[in-house]
Coordinates of C-alpha atoms (C1' of nucleotides) in Angstrom, one line a residue:
Chain L
M1 CA 5.8 26.9 10.9
N2 CA 8.6 26.5 8.3
E3 CA 8.4 24.3 5.2
Q4 CA 10.1 21.4 6.7
E5 CA 7.7 21.2 9.6
L6 CA 4.8 21.5 7.1
S7 CA 6.0 18.5 5.2
A8 CA 7.3 16.4 8.1
P9 CA 5.1 13.5 8.6
S10 CA 3.2 13.5 11.9
D11 CA 2.0 10.2 13.2
F12 CA 1.5 8.5 16.6
I13 CA 4.8 6.6 16.3
R14 CA 6.8 9.7 15.7
N15 CA 4.9 11.3 18.6
I16 CA 6.1 8.5 20.8
I17 CA 9.6 8.8 19.6
N18 CA 9.6 12.6 20.1
Q19 CA 8.4 11.9 23.6
D20 CA 11.1 9.4 24.3
L21 CA 13.7 11.7 22.9
G22 CA 12.3 14.5 25.2
E23 CA 12.8 12.2 28.1
N24 CA 16.4 11.4 27.1
K25 CA 15.7 7.8 26.6
N26 CA 18.1 5.5 24.7
N27 CA 20.9 8.1 24.8
K28 CA 18.8 10.1 22.4
K29 CA 19.4 7.5 19.7
V30 CA 16.8 6.1 17.4
A31 CA 17.3 2.6 16.0
T32 CA 14.7 0.7 14.0
R33 CA 14.7 -2.5 11.9
F34 CA 12.8 -4.1 9.1
P35 CA 12.5 -7.8 10.0
P36 CA 11.0 -9.9 7.1
E37 CA 10.8 -13.6 7.3
P38 CA 12.4 -14.9 4.1
N39 CA 9.5 -17.0 3.1
G40 CA 7.8 -15.0 0.4
Y41 CA 8.0 -11.9 -1.8
L42 CA 7.7 -8.4 -0.5
H43 CA 4.5 -6.6 -1.4
I44 CA 3.3 -3.0 -1.0
G45 CA 2.2 -3.7 2.5
H46 CA 5.8 -4.4 3.4
A47 CA 6.7 -1.2 1.6
K48 CA 4.7 0.7 4.2
S49 CA 6.7 -0.9 6.9
I50 CA 10.0 -0.3 5.1
C51 CA 9.2 3.3 4.5
L52 CA 8.2 3.7 8.1
N53 CA 11.3 2.1 9.6
F54 CA 13.9 3.5 7.2
G55 CA 12.0 6.8 7.1
I56 CA 12.1 7.2 10.9
A57 CA 15.8 6.3 10.9
R58 CA 16.4 9.0 8.2
D59 CA 14.3 11.6 9.9
Y60 CA 15.9 11.2 13.3
G61 CA 19.5 10.6 12.1
G62 CA 19.3 7.1 13.4
T63 CA 19.8 3.7 11.9
C64 CA 17.6 1.0 10.4
N65 CA 18.7 -2.6 10.2
L66 CA 17.6 -5.2 7.7
R67 CA 17.2 -8.4 9.7
F68 CA 15.9 -11.6 8.3
D69 CA 13.8 -13.4 10.9
D70 CA 14.8 -16.9 9.9
T71 CA 13.8 -19.0 12.8
N72 CA 11.7 -21.5 10.8
P73 CA 13.9 -23.5 8.4
V74 CA 11.0 -25.4 6.9
R75 CA 9.5 -22.3 5.3
E76 CA 12.5 -20.2 4.5
E77 CA 14.8 -20.0 1.5
T78 CA 17.8 -18.1 0.2
E79 CA 15.9 -17.2 -2.9
Y80 CA 13.6 -15.1 -0.8
V81 CA 16.5 -13.4 1.0
E82 CA 17.9 -12.3 -2.3
S83 CA 14.5 -11.0 -3.7
I84 CA 13.9 -9.1 -0.5
K85 CA 17.2 -7.4 -0.5
E86 CA 16.7 -6.5 -4.1
D87 CA 13.3 -5.1 -3.4
V88 CA 14.4 -3.0 -0.4
R89 CA 17.3 -1.6 -2.4
W90 CA 15.0 -0.9 -5.4
L91 CA 12.6 1.0 -3.1
G92 CA 15.5 3.3 -2.4
F93 CA 16.7 2.3 1.1
D94 CA 20.2 1.4 2.3
W95 CA 20.9 -0.8 5.3
K96 CA 24.7 -0.1 4.8
D97 CA 26.6 -2.8 6.7
R98 CA 23.7 -3.6 8.9
L99 CA 22.4 -6.8 7.3
Y100 CA 21.6 -9.3 10.0
F101 CA 20.0 -12.7 10.4
T102 CA 18.3 -14.0 13.5
S103 CA 20.2 -17.2 12.7
D104 CA 23.4 -15.4 13.4
Y105 CA 22.2 -15.2 17.0
F106 CA 21.3 -18.8 17.5
E107 CA 24.2 -19.5 19.8
R108 CA 23.5 -16.4 22.0
L109 CA 19.8 -17.2 22.0
F110 CA 20.6 -20.7 23.3
Q111 CA 22.7 -19.2 26.1
Y112 CA 19.9 -16.9 27.0
A113 CA 17.6 -19.9 27.2
E114 CA 20.0 -21.6 29.5
Q115 CA 19.9 -18.5 31.7
L116 CA 16.1 -18.7 31.7
I117 CA 16.3 -22.3 32.9
L118 CA 18.9 -21.4 35.5
K119 CA 16.6 -18.7 36.8
G120 CA 13.7 -21.2 37.0
K121 CA 11.8 -19.3 34.3
A122 CA 11.8 -22.0 31.7
Y123 CA 11.3 -25.7 31.6
V124 CA 11.4 -28.6 29.2
C125 CA 7.9 -29.9 28.6
S126 CA 7.4 -33.3 27.2
L127 CA 3.7 -33.0 26.4
T128 CA 2.7 -33.7 22.8
A129 CA 1.7 -30.7 20.6
E130 CA -1.9 -31.9 21.0
E131 CA -1.7 -32.2 24.7
I132 CA -0.2 -28.7 25.0
R133 CA -3.1 -27.3 23.1
D134 CA -5.5 -29.2 25.3
Y135 CA -3.8 -27.9 28.5
R136 CA -3.9 -24.3 27.2
G137 CA -7.5 -23.8 28.1
T138 CA -10.0 -21.6 26.2
L139 CA -10.9 -17.9 26.0
T140 CA -12.9 -18.2 29.1
E141 CA -11.2 -21.0 31.0
P142 CA -7.7 -20.9 32.4
G143 CA -5.2 -23.5 31.2
R144 CA -3.8 -26.3 33.3
K145 CA -0.2 -26.7 34.4
S146 CA 1.9 -29.1 32.5
P147 CA 3.0 -32.1 34.6
Y148 CA 6.6 -31.3 33.6
R149 CA 6.4 -27.8 34.9
N150 CA 8.2 -28.5 38.1
R151 CA 11.2 -30.3 36.7
S152 CA 14.4 -29.3 38.5
V153 CA 16.7 -26.8 37.0
A154 CA 19.4 -29.5 36.6
E155 CA 17.0 -31.8 34.8
N156 CA 15.8 -29.0 32.5
L157 CA 19.3 -27.9 31.7
D158 CA 20.3 -31.5 30.9
L159 CA 17.2 -32.1 28.8
F160 CA 17.6 -28.8 26.9
R161 CA 21.2 -29.5 26.1
R162 CA 20.3 -33.0 24.9
M163 CA 17.6 -31.5 22.8
R164 CA 20.3 -29.4 21.1
A165 CA 22.6 -32.5 20.9
G166 CA 19.9 -34.2 18.8
E167 CA 19.1 -37.0 21.3
F168 CA 15.4 -36.7 20.8
E169 CA 12.9 -37.1 18.1
D170 CA 11.2 -34.0 16.6
G171 CA 8.4 -33.0 18.8
A172 CA 9.5 -35.1 21.8
H173 CA 10.1 -32.0 23.9
V174 CA 9.9 -28.3 23.8
L175 CA 11.3 -25.5 26.0
R176 CA 8.6 -23.4 27.5
A177 CA 8.6 -20.2 29.5
K178 CA 7.2 -20.6 33.0
I179 CA 4.8 -17.7 33.2
D180 CA 1.1 -18.1 34.0
M181 CA -1.3 -20.8 32.8
A182 CA -4.2 -18.8 34.0
S183 CA -3.3 -15.6 32.2
S184 CA -6.1 -14.1 30.1
N185 CA -3.4 -13.6 27.5
F186 CA -2.7 -16.9 25.8
N187 CA 0.8 -15.8 24.9
L188 CA 1.6 -15.9 28.6
R189 CA 0.3 -19.4 29.2
D190 CA 3.7 -20.9 29.2
P191 CA 4.6 -20.2 25.6
T192 CA 6.9 -22.5 23.6
L193 CA 10.4 -21.0 23.3
Y194 CA 12.2 -23.8 21.4
R195 CA 11.1 -26.8 19.3
I196 CA 13.0 -29.7 17.9
R197 CA 12.9 -29.6 14.1
R198 CA 15.4 -31.6 12.0
A199 CA 15.3 -29.4 9.0
H200 CA 18.0 -28.0 6.8
H201 CA 18.4 -24.3 7.5
H202 CA 19.2 -22.1 4.6
R203 CA 22.1 -20.5 6.5
T204 CA 23.1 -22.7 9.4
G205 CA 22.6 -25.9 7.5
D206 CA 22.4 -28.9 9.8
A207 CA 24.2 -27.2 12.7
W208 CA 21.0 -27.0 14.7
C209 CA 18.0 -29.3 15.3
I210 CA 16.3 -27.0 17.7
Y211 CA 15.0 -23.6 16.6
P212 CA 13.7 -20.7 18.6
M213 CA 10.2 -19.4 18.3
Y214 CA 9.4 -15.9 17.0
D215 CA 8.4 -14.5 20.4
Y216 CA 11.6 -15.6 22.0
A217 CA 13.9 -14.7 19.2
H218 CA 12.5 -11.4 18.1
C219 CA 12.7 -9.4 21.3
L220 CA 16.2 -10.7 22.0
S221 CA 17.4 -10.0 18.5
D222 CA 16.0 -6.5 18.8
S223 CA 17.9 -6.1 22.1
I224 CA 21.1 -7.5 20.7
E225 CA 21.0 -5.0 17.9
G226 CA 20.3 -2.1 20.2
I227 CA 16.9 -1.4 18.6
T228 CA 15.1 1.4 20.4
H229 CA 11.7 1.2 18.7
S230 CA 10.5 -2.1 17.5
I231 CA 7.7 -1.4 15.1
C232 CA 5.4 -4.2 14.0
T233 CA 1.8 -4.7 13.0
L234 CA -1.4 -4.8 15.1
E235 CA -1.7 -8.6 15.4
F236 CA 1.4 -8.6 17.6
E237 CA -0.2 -6.4 20.2
N238 CA -1.1 -9.4 22.2
N239 CA 2.5 -10.6 22.0
R240 CA 3.9 -7.4 23.6
P241 CA 3.6 -8.6 27.2
L242 CA 5.6 -11.7 26.3
Y243 CA 8.1 -9.5 24.4
D244 CA 8.5 -7.5 27.6
W245 CA 8.5 -10.5 29.9
I246 CA 11.4 -12.2 28.2
L247 CA 13.5 -9.0 28.2
D248 CA 12.7 -8.4 31.8
A249 CA 13.5 -11.9 32.8
L250 CA 17.0 -11.8 31.3
E251 CA 20.0 -9.4 31.6
T252 CA 19.9 -8.0 28.1
P253 CA 21.7 -5.0 26.4
C254 CA 18.6 -3.0 26.2
H255 CA 14.8 -3.1 26.3
P256 CA 13.3 -1.9 23.0
R257 CA 9.9 -0.5 22.9
Q258 CA 7.4 -2.4 20.7
I259 CA 4.9 -0.2 18.9
E260 CA 2.1 -1.6 16.7
F261 CA 0.5 0.0 13.7
A262 CA -2.3 -1.1 11.3
R263 CA -1.1 -3.0 8.3
L264 CA -2.0 -1.7 4.8
N265 CA -5.1 -2.9 3.0
L266 CA -5.8 -1.8 -0.6
T267 CA -9.0 -1.8 -2.5
Y268 CA -9.3 -4.3 -5.4
T269 CA -6.5 -6.5 -4.3
V270 CA -5.3 -8.8 -1.5
L271 CA -2.2 -8.5 0.6
S272 CA -1.9 -11.6 2.6
K273 CA 1.0 -14.0 1.8
R274 CA -1.4 -16.9 1.8
K275 CA -3.8 -15.3 -0.7
L276 CA -1.0 -14.1 -2.9
M277 CA 0.4 -17.6 -2.8
T278 CA -2.9 -19.0 -3.9
L279 CA -3.0 -16.6 -6.8
V280 CA 0.3 -17.9 -8.0
T281 CA 0.0 -21.6 -7.4
D282 CA -3.5 -21.8 -8.8
K283 CA -2.4 -19.8 -11.8
F284 CA -4.7 -16.9 -11.5
V285 CA -1.7 -14.9 -12.4
D286 CA 1.6 -15.6 -14.1
G287 CA 3.9 -15.7 -11.1
W288 CA 4.9 -13.5 -8.2
D289 CA 6.0 -10.7 -10.6
D290 CA 2.9 -10.7 -12.7
P291 CA 2.2 -7.0 -13.3
R292 CA -1.2 -7.4 -11.7
M293 CA 0.3 -8.6 -8.4
P294 CA 0.8 -6.1 -5.5
T295 CA 4.2 -7.5 -4.9
L296 CA 7.1 -5.1 -5.3
S297 CA 8.4 -7.2 -8.2
G298 CA 5.0 -7.2 -9.8
L299 CA 4.5 -3.5 -9.4
R300 CA 8.1 -2.8 -10.7
R301 CA 7.4 -5.0 -13.7
R302 CA 4.3 -3.1 -14.4
G303 CA 6.2 0.2 -14.4
V304 CA 5.3 1.5 -10.9
T305 CA 8.2 3.5 -9.7
A306 CA 9.9 3.4 -6.3
A307 CA 9.4 7.1 -5.9
A308 CA 5.6 6.7 -6.4
I309 CA 5.5 4.0 -3.8
R310 CA 7.5 6.0 -1.3
N311 CA 5.2 9.0 -1.8
F312 CA 2.2 6.8 -1.5
C313 CA 3.4 5.4 1.8
E314 CA 3.9 8.9 3.1
K315 CA 0.5 10.0 2.0
I316 CA -1.4 7.1 3.6
G317 CA 0.0 7.9 7.0
V318 CA 0.3 5.5 9.9
A319 CA -2.3 4.8 12.6
K320 CA -3.8 2.0 14.6
R321 CA -7.2 1.9 13.0
D322 CA -7.9 -0.8 10.5
S323 CA -8.3 0.8 7.1
V324 CA -8.5 0.1 3.4
V325 CA -6.7 2.6 1.2
D326 CA -8.3 3.5 -2.1
I327 CA -6.0 2.2 -4.8
A328 CA -6.8 5.4 -6.7
L329 CA -4.3 7.1 -4.4
L330 CA -1.5 4.9 -5.7
D331 CA -2.6 5.7 -9.2
Y332 CA -2.4 9.4 -8.3
C333 CA 1.1 9.1 -6.8
L334 CA 2.2 7.2 -9.9
R335 CA 0.9 9.7 -12.4
E336 CA 2.4 12.5 -10.3
D337 CA 5.8 10.9 -10.6
L338 CA 5.6 9.7 -14.2
N339 CA 4.2 13.0 -15.5
R340 CA 7.4 14.5 -14.4
T341 CA 9.7 11.9 -15.7
A342 CA 8.3 9.8 -18.5
P343 CA 9.2 10.8 -22.1
R344 CA 6.1 11.3 -24.3
V345 CA 5.7 9.3 -27.4
M346 CA 2.9 8.5 -29.8
G347 CA 1.5 5.0 -30.0
V348 CA -1.8 3.7 -31.6
L349 CA -3.3 0.8 -29.7
R350 CA -6.2 0.0 -32.0
P351 CA -5.2 1.4 -35.4
V352 CA -7.4 2.7 -38.1
K353 CA -5.8 3.6 -41.3
V354 CA -6.1 7.2 -42.6
V355 CA -5.2 8.1 -46.2
I356 CA -4.6 11.8 -46.7
T357 CA -5.7 12.1 -50.2
N358 CA -4.2 15.5 -50.9
Y359 CA -0.8 14.7 -49.5
P360 CA 1.8 13.8 -52.1
E361 CA 2.5 10.1 -52.4
G362 CA 6.0 9.1 -51.4
R363 CA 6.6 12.2 -49.5
V364 CA 7.9 12.0 -45.9
E365 CA 8.4 14.9 -43.5
E366 CA 10.3 15.0 -40.3
L367 CA 8.3 16.9 -37.7
D368 CA 9.4 18.2 -34.3
A369 CA 7.9 16.7 -31.2
V370 CA 8.4 17.7 -27.6
N371 CA 9.8 14.9 -25.4
N372 CA 8.4 16.2 -22.1
P373 CA 6.5 19.4 -21.7
E374 CA 7.1 19.2 -18.0
N375 CA 10.8 19.1 -18.5
P376 CA 12.3 21.4 -21.2
E377 CA 15.7 19.8 -20.8
A378 CA 14.2 16.6 -22.2
G379 CA 14.4 18.3 -25.6
S380 CA 12.6 17.2 -28.7
R381 CA 12.8 14.6 -31.4
K382 CA 11.8 14.1 -35.1
I383 CA 8.9 12.0 -36.1
P384 CA 8.0 11.0 -39.7
F385 CA 4.8 12.0 -41.3
S386 CA 3.4 10.6 -44.6
R387 CA 0.4 10.1 -46.7
E388 CA -0.9 7.1 -44.8
I389 CA -1.1 7.1 -41.1
F390 CA -2.8 5.3 -38.3
I391 CA -5.0 6.9 -35.7
E392 CA -6.8 5.4 -32.7
S393 CA -10.1 3.8 -33.7
E394 CA -11.9 5.3 -30.7
D395 CA -10.8 8.8 -32.0
F396 CA -13.3 8.5 -34.8
M397 CA -17.0 8.3 -34.7
E398 CA -19.2 8.3 -37.7
D399 CA -22.2 9.6 -35.8
P400 CA -20.7 11.4 -32.8
P401 CA -22.7 12.2 -29.6
R402 CA -22.8 15.8 -28.4
K403 CA -19.6 16.1 -26.5
F404 CA -17.4 14.1 -28.8
F405 CA -14.8 16.5 -30.1
R406 CA -12.7 14.1 -32.1
L407 CA -12.8 13.1 -35.7
S408 CA -16.0 12.5 -37.6
P409 CA -17.1 13.0 -41.2
G410 CA -16.6 16.6 -42.2
R411 CA -15.0 17.6 -38.9
E412 CA -11.5 19.0 -38.6
V413 CA -9.1 18.0 -35.9
R414 CA -5.4 18.5 -35.3
L415 CA -2.8 15.7 -35.7
R416 CA -0.4 16.4 -32.9
Y417 CA 2.8 18.2 -34.0
A418 CA 1.6 17.8 -37.6
Y419 CA -1.4 19.3 -39.5
F420 CA -5.1 19.9 -39.3
L421 CA -7.0 17.0 -40.8
K422 CA -10.6 16.8 -42.1
C423 CA -12.4 13.6 -42.8
T424 CA -14.0 13.3 -46.2
E425 CA -15.0 9.7 -46.6
V426 CA -15.5 6.5 -44.6
V427 CA -14.6 3.3 -46.3
K428 CA -16.3 0.3 -45.0
D429 CA -16.2 -3.5 -45.5
E430 CA -19.2 -4.3 -47.6
K431 CA -20.2 -7.3 -45.6
S432 CA -19.4 -6.5 -42.0
G433 CA -19.9 -2.8 -42.2
D434 CA -16.6 -2.4 -40.3
I435 CA -14.6 0.7 -41.0
I436 CA -11.6 -0.2 -43.1
E437 CA -10.1 3.2 -43.7
L438 CA -10.7 6.9 -43.4
R439 CA -10.0 9.2 -46.3
C440 CA -9.1 12.7 -45.2
V441 CA -7.6 15.9 -46.4
Y442 CA -5.0 18.0 -44.6
D443 CA -4.3 21.7 -44.6
P444 CA -0.7 22.3 -45.7
E445 CA -0.9 25.8 -44.1
T446 CA -1.2 24.2 -40.6
R447 CA 2.2 22.5 -40.5
G448 CA 3.4 22.2 -36.9
G449 CA -0.2 22.3 -35.7
D450 CA -1.3 26.0 -35.9
A451 CA -3.5 27.6 -38.4
P452 CA -2.3 31.0 -39.7
D453 CA -5.8 32.2 -40.0
G454 CA -6.3 31.5 -36.3
R455 CA -9.0 29.0 -36.6
K456 CA -9.3 26.6 -33.7
V457 CA -9.9 22.9 -33.5
K458 CA -11.5 21.1 -30.6
A459 CA -9.3 18.0 -30.5
T460 CA -5.7 16.9 -31.0
L461 CA -5.1 13.3 -32.0
H462 CA -2.1 11.1 -31.7
W463 CA -1.0 9.2 -34.8
V464 CA 1.8 7.3 -36.4
S465 CA 3.0 7.1 -39.9
A466 CA 1.9 3.8 -41.3
S467 CA 5.0 2.8 -43.2
H468 CA 7.4 3.9 -40.4
A469 CA 5.6 2.5 -37.4
V470 CA 6.9 -0.3 -35.3
S471 CA 4.6 -3.1 -34.2
A472 CA 4.2 -4.0 -30.6
T473 CA 2.1 -6.0 -28.2
V474 CA 0.5 -4.0 -25.4
R475 CA -1.1 -5.5 -22.3
L476 CA -3.8 -3.5 -20.7
Y477 CA -4.1 -4.2 -17.0
S478 CA -6.9 -3.4 -14.7
H479 CA -7.9 -4.5 -11.1
L480 CA -7.3 -8.1 -10.4
F481 CA -10.6 -8.2 -8.4
T482 CA -14.1 -7.0 -9.1
E483 CA -14.8 -6.6 -5.4
E484 CA -13.5 -3.6 -3.6
N485 CA -12.5 -5.8 -0.6
P486 CA -12.0 -9.3 -2.0
G487 CA -10.3 -10.4 1.2
A488 CA -13.5 -9.9 3.2
A489 CA -15.3 -12.6 1.2
K490 CA -17.7 -14.3 3.7
D491 CA -20.2 -17.2 3.9
G492 CA -18.2 -19.9 2.3
K493 CA -17.2 -17.7 -0.6
A494 CA -13.6 -17.8 -1.7
F495 CA -11.7 -14.6 -2.2
T496 CA -10.9 -15.9 -5.7
D497 CA -14.6 -15.8 -6.6
S498 CA -14.3 -12.1 -7.3
I499 CA -11.3 -12.5 -9.6
N500 CA -11.6 -10.1 -12.5
H501 CA -11.2 -12.4 -15.5
G502 CA -10.7 -9.4 -17.8
S503 CA -7.8 -8.0 -15.7
M504 CA -5.4 -8.4 -18.7
E505 CA -6.3 -7.5 -22.2
V506 CA -3.6 -8.3 -24.7
L507 CA -3.5 -6.1 -27.8
T508 CA -1.3 -7.2 -30.8
G509 CA -0.6 -5.2 -33.8
C510 CA -0.3 -1.9 -32.0
R511 CA 1.6 0.7 -34.0
L512 CA 4.2 2.9 -32.3
E513 CA 6.4 5.8 -33.5
P514 CA 9.7 4.4 -34.9
G515 CA 11.9 5.7 -32.2
L516 CA 10.5 3.1 -29.9
A517 CA 12.2 0.3 -31.7
G518 CA 15.1 0.9 -29.4
A519 CA 13.2 0.7 -26.2
V520 CA 14.7 -1.6 -23.6
P521 CA 13.1 -3.4 -20.7
G522 CA 12.1 -1.2 -17.9
N523 CA 11.7 1.9 -20.0
I524 CA 8.6 3.8 -19.2
F525 CA 6.9 6.1 -21.7
Q526 CA 3.8 8.2 -21.8
F527 CA 1.8 7.2 -24.9
E528 CA 0.2 10.6 -25.3
R529 CA -3.5 10.7 -24.5
L530 CA -3.5 7.1 -23.3
G531 CA -1.4 6.4 -20.3
Y532 CA 2.0 5.2 -19.1
F533 CA 3.5 2.1 -20.6
C534 CA 6.5 0.1 -19.5
V535 CA 8.6 -2.3 -21.6
D536 CA 8.1 -5.7 -20.1
S537 CA 11.3 -7.0 -18.5
K538 CA 10.6 -10.7 -19.3
E539 CA 8.8 -11.0 -22.5
S540 CA 9.8 -8.0 -24.6
A541 CA 12.6 -8.4 -27.2
P542 CA 14.0 -6.2 -29.9
G543 CA 11.7 -6.5 -32.9
A544 CA 9.0 -8.0 -30.7
L545 CA 8.2 -5.3 -28.2
V546 CA 5.9 -6.0 -25.3
F547 CA 4.5 -3.1 -23.2
N548 CA 2.6 -3.2 -20.0
R549 CA 0.2 -0.4 -19.3
T550 CA 1.3 1.0 -15.9
V551 CA -1.7 3.3 -15.4
T552 CA -4.0 5.3 -17.7
L553 CA -4.0 9.0 -17.9
R554 CA -6.9 10.7 -16.1
D555 CA -9.6 10.6 -18.8
E556 CA -12.4 13.1 -18.8
W557 CA -14.0 11.7 -21.9
S558 CA -14.5 8.3 -20.3
R559 CA -16.2 10.0 -17.4
I560 CA -18.5 11.9 -19.7
Q561 CA -19.3 8.6 -21.5
K562 CA -20.1 6.9 -18.2
K563 CA -22.5 9.6 -17.2
S564 CA -24.6 9.2 -20.3
Chain W
rU1 C1' -19.5 -15.2 26.3
rG2 C1' -12.2 -13.8 28.9
rG3 C1' -8.1 -10.5 27.4
rG4 C1' -5.9 -6.9 24.1
rG5 C1' -6.9 -2.9 20.5
rG6 C1' -9.8 0.5 17.5
rA7 C1' -14.0 4.0 15.9
rU8 C1' -13.0 11.9 12.7
rC9 C1' -15.7 13.9 5.4
rG10 C1' -17.1 8.4 0.4
rU11 C1' -11.5 6.9 1.5
rC12 C1' -6.8 7.8 4.1
rU13 C1' -5.2 11.0 7.8
rA14 C1' -4.3 15.7 11.4
rA15 C1' -5.8 17.8 16.2
rC16 C1' -2.9 16.2 22.4
rG17 C1' -8.9 20.9 26.6
rG18 C1' -9.2 26.5 22.6
rC19 C1' -11.3 28.1 14.8
rA20 C1' -12.5 20.1 13.2
rG21 C1' -7.4 20.9 8.9
rG22 C1' -4.9 18.3 4.7
rA23 C1' -4.7 14.6 0.8
rC24 C1' -7.3 11.3 -2.6
rG25 C1' -12.2 10.8 -4.8
rA26 C1' -16.6 13.1 -6.6
rC27 C1' -18.7 17.5 -8.7
rG28 C1' -18.2 22.5 -11.2
rG29 C1' -15.1 26.1 -13.7
rG30 C1' -10.4 28.3 -15.9
rU31 C1' -6.3 27.2 -19.1
rU32 C1' -4.4 24.0 -22.9
rC33 C1' -1.3 21.5 -29.8
rU34 C1' -2.3 15.5 -24.6
rG35 C1' -10.4 15.6 -23.0
rG36 C1' -3.0 14.9 -19.7
rC37 C1' -0.4 18.5 -16.5
rC38 C1' -1.5 23.1 -14.0
rC39 C1' -4.9 26.7 -11.5
rC40 C1' -9.6 28.0 -8.9
rG41 C1' -14.0 26.6 -6.5
rU42 C1' -18.0 23.1 -4.4
rU43 C1' -19.2 18.8 -1.7
rA44 C1' -18.4 16.3 2.9
rA45 C1' -16.8 14.0 9.2
rU46 C1' -15.9 13.7 15.3
rC47 C1' -20.1 5.9 16.7
rC48 C1' -24.3 6.8 20.5
rA49 C1' -26.1 8.6 25.4
rG50 C1' -25.0 11.1 29.7
rG51 C1' -21.4 13.9 32.7
rU52 C1' -17.0 17.4 34.0
rU53 C1' -15.6 22.3 32.0
rC54 C1' -16.2 29.2 30.3
rG55 C1' -14.9 25.7 26.4
rA56 C1' -14.7 18.4 24.7
rA57 C1' -13.0 14.8 18.7
rU58 C1' -9.7 15.2 23.1
rC59 C1' -11.1 14.0 30.1
rC60 C1' -15.0 10.8 33.0
rU61 C1' -19.3 7.1 33.0
rG62 C1' -22.4 3.8 30.4
rG63 C1' -23.5 1.6 25.8
rU64 C1' -23.0 0.1 20.3
rC65 C1' -20.1 -1.7 16.4
rC66 C1' -15.4 -3.5 14.2
rC67 C1' -10.5 -5.9 14.6
rU68 C1' -7.4 -9.5 17.2
rC69 C1' -5.7 -13.9 20.5
rA70 C1' -6.5 -20.8 22.0
rG71 C1' 0.7 -22.9 16.1
rC72 C1' 5.9 -26.9 18.3
rC73 C1' 3.9 -20.1 12.2
rA74 C1' 5.7 -15.1 12.0

RNA sequence: UGGGGGAUCGUCUAACGGCAGGACGACGGGUUCUGGCCCCGUUAAUCCAGGUUCGAAUCCUGGUCCCUCAGCCA
């Protein structure tokens, strides 16, 4: 087995495609499509579908179209079209010149509908919506035939054309396929194909007052575009017989094969449009691109990279079984990417002042710091060191437990890229007992971080020079929900009951190394020993930096603490 | 209680009648100027019961559990 075969994804969809290719189907071509409805923002579940469809096209030398499934004008908007295009592009996929809209096919779809009528396979039904529901039957009882089911072809054609012409009120008639009211599959109980809806369409304006339904439009759009494999999620499995029925009933360019896979679920979050909408409209978050949202815009704003998401989508695989992926896998993919690419800097989130009593007042040294140990080409930079510095408050403990290696009275540690430091005195607020400052001594012989006498130190601390540091606001994000599967909330409980009210902690007065003053929105850094942080794209400004914590570093110390 | 799907380590996923493998997690160790990265190791699974077969996660029979469908949404 060569390397490519080792890394090539294997899943049941690719198995099917391989089989089709082996049987010389579709002229050995593979054509897929990603068909979002422009009625919301893309989230990481869509990313799974995008990676699958575009990934298959890439792997088989085929094509993947971006098609907006815009058949319902009351829900769809241009704003969503633009955000979806931006997100797909950002994820790293290119539809080239194959940007399509179902609305581009409205005229052809109408003609196909006339064909269906001519063949006696569709009729205009004048039952009300409520009556249609009533006639449909139940899970165990067959439906009843509409009294309009046997209208003549001529009458149906006339009525359907007049529906288009706007002669009827909304809801007065619908076009229905004439299939089987007794079918055990509801989708085949004379499904609605067209409805009258006087609504302004974001692309066709007021040109139409009748709009095709998903089941009717989707299969025909796939066929018009020459799609070979129409990949969708599991809930459309019941619709497949209808998909096939329509294409069999008409003379169409081709008959794509619909394949269903299980949608993505992720722990500690929700991924349904309705629930995400609730989070936004009920202000549990600050918009669709809130860094806690699983939307692509939210993840991007948080600092999650496209490469990490692509890698994640490859790792989770594709299958038909319902599943919930551990969000820790996304974190893993993120760290894997950011470890390679993110420049290292030092930043102190909760500062404690340290005065180095044996360091000359007024003196400033420029020390060399490596930008990225994983990438020698990233080079190094100078950072200022002086008598007064800040260290992380959690890096000092007056009375340390057994496995705490960091600074404590009398103990020596290393300041990264600087000197060994030993704590000699703890200065406290008389009233509160809070630590105000630490007085320490440094060893001038250890400049750069190594002791000539070979003595070792158990910890290395990050720090910033007090007078040189830039201030910043840093937001610490954690899971939006306290429940692993908030979407499964039962017995009258709302999924929002398990919202994590501490999912965002805002820290002000954080102190960062001076080079960060020039950081611009979207920049991602590793704050050494802490995690990866991204300059917020909306609220950060020069002189008033705002960082979002993308993900923490793996943290062995916190695990040790949890155990005890 | 009709139809359509699905059940493999804690989680995700391979296997296409022939050694149940990988990844994440967890745990242990090595290394280290990031308690990071990296390296090594341990843990741990075929829903149940029968049957076919030299051999079954895979095929057959029967059961159990889960998801899904009664929009003029997609």
